[in-house]
Backbone as numpy.savetxt, mean C-alpha at the origin, in Angstrom:
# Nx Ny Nz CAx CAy CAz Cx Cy Cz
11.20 4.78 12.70 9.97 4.02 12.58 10.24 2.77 11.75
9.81 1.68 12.50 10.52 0.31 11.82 9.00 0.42 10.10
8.01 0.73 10.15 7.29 0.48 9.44 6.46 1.53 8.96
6.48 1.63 7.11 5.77 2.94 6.50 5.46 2.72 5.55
4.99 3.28 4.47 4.30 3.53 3.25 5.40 4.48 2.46
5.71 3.63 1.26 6.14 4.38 0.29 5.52 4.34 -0.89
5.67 5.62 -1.76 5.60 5.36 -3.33 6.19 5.35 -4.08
6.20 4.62 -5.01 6.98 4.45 -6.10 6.60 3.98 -7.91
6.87 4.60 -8.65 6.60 4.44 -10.24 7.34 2.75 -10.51
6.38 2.25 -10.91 7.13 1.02 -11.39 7.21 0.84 -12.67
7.34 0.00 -13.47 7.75 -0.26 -14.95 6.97 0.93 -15.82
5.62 0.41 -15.61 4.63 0.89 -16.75 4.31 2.83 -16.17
4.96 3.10 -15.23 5.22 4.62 -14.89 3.74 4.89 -14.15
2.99 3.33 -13.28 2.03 3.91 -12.72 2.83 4.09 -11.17
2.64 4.73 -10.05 2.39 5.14 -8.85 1.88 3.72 -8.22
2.50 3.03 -7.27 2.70 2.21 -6.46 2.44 2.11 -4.89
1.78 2.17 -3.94 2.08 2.59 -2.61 2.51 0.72 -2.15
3.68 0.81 -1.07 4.19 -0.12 -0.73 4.20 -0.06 0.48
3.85 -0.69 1.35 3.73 -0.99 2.63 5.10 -1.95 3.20
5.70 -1.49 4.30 7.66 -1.64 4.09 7.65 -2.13 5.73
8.33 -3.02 6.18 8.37 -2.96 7.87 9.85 -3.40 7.73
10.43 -3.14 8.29 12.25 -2.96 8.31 13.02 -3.23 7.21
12.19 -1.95 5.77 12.69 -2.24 4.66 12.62 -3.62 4.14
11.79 -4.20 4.17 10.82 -5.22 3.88 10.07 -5.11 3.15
9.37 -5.18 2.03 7.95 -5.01 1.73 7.09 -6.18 1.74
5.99 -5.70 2.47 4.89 -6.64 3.01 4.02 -6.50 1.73
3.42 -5.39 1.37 2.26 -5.86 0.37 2.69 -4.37 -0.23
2.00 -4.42 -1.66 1.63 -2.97 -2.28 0.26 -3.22 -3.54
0.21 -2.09 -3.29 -1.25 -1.69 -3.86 -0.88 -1.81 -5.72
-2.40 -1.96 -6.32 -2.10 -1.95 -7.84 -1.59 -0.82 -8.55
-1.00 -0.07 -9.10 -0.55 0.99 -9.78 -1.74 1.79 -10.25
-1.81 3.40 -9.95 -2.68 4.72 -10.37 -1.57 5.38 -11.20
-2.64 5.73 -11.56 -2.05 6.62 -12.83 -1.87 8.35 -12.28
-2.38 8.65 -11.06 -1.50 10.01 -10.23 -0.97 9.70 -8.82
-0.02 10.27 -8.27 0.54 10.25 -6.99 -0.62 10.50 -6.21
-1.81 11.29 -5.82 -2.52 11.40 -5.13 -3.92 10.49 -5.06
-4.29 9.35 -6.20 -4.41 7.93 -6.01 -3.79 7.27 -5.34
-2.31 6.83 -4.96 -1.89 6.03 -4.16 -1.93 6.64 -3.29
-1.94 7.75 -2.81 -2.67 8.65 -1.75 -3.27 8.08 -0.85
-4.14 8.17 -1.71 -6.01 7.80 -1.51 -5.61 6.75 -0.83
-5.18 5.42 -1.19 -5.04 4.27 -1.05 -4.43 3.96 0.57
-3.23 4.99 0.37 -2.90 4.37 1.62 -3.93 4.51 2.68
-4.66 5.96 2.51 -5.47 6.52 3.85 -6.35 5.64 3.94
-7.23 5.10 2.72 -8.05 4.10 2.68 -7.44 3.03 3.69
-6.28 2.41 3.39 -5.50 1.37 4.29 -5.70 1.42 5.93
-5.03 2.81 5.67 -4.95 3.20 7.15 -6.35 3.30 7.76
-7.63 3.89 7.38 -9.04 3.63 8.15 -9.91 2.62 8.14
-9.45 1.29 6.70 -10.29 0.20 7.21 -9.74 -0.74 7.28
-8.49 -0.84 7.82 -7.65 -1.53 7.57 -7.39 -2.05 9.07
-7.17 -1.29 10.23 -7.50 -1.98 11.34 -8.60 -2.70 12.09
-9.75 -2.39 11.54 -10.92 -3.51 12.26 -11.11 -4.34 10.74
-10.52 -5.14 9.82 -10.41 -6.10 9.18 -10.62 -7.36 9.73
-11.50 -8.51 9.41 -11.19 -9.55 9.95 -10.43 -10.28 9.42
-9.81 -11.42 9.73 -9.03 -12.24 9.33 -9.58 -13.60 9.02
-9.60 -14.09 7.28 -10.45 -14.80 6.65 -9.39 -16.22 6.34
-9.55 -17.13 6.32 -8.71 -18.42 6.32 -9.23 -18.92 4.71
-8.54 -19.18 3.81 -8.88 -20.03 2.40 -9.11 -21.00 3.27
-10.12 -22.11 2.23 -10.46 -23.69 2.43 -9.86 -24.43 1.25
């Protein structure tokens, strides 16, 4: 699978979810303080995350 969700502890030892497309990282979420917060997050991602519109800065 060229593209997935990982987690990872960064500096301050919060839980990270990273969004990766051929070991790439595209975006990641702000740091939780349990693994099952970034959880949350991704699933959140994953259900409103495809009918998103796409907003242009001015």
């Amino acid at each position: 699978m060229a593209h997935y969700f990982e987690i990872k502890k960064n500096k301050a030892g919060e839980f990270v979810a990273y969004f990766k497309y051929n070991s790439e990282t595209i975006f990641w979420t702000e740091g939780y303080s349990s693994k099952a917060s970034a959880k949350n997050a991704i699933e959140s991602i994953k259900k409103n995350g495809p009918g998103a519109e796409t907003r242009e800065a001015e």
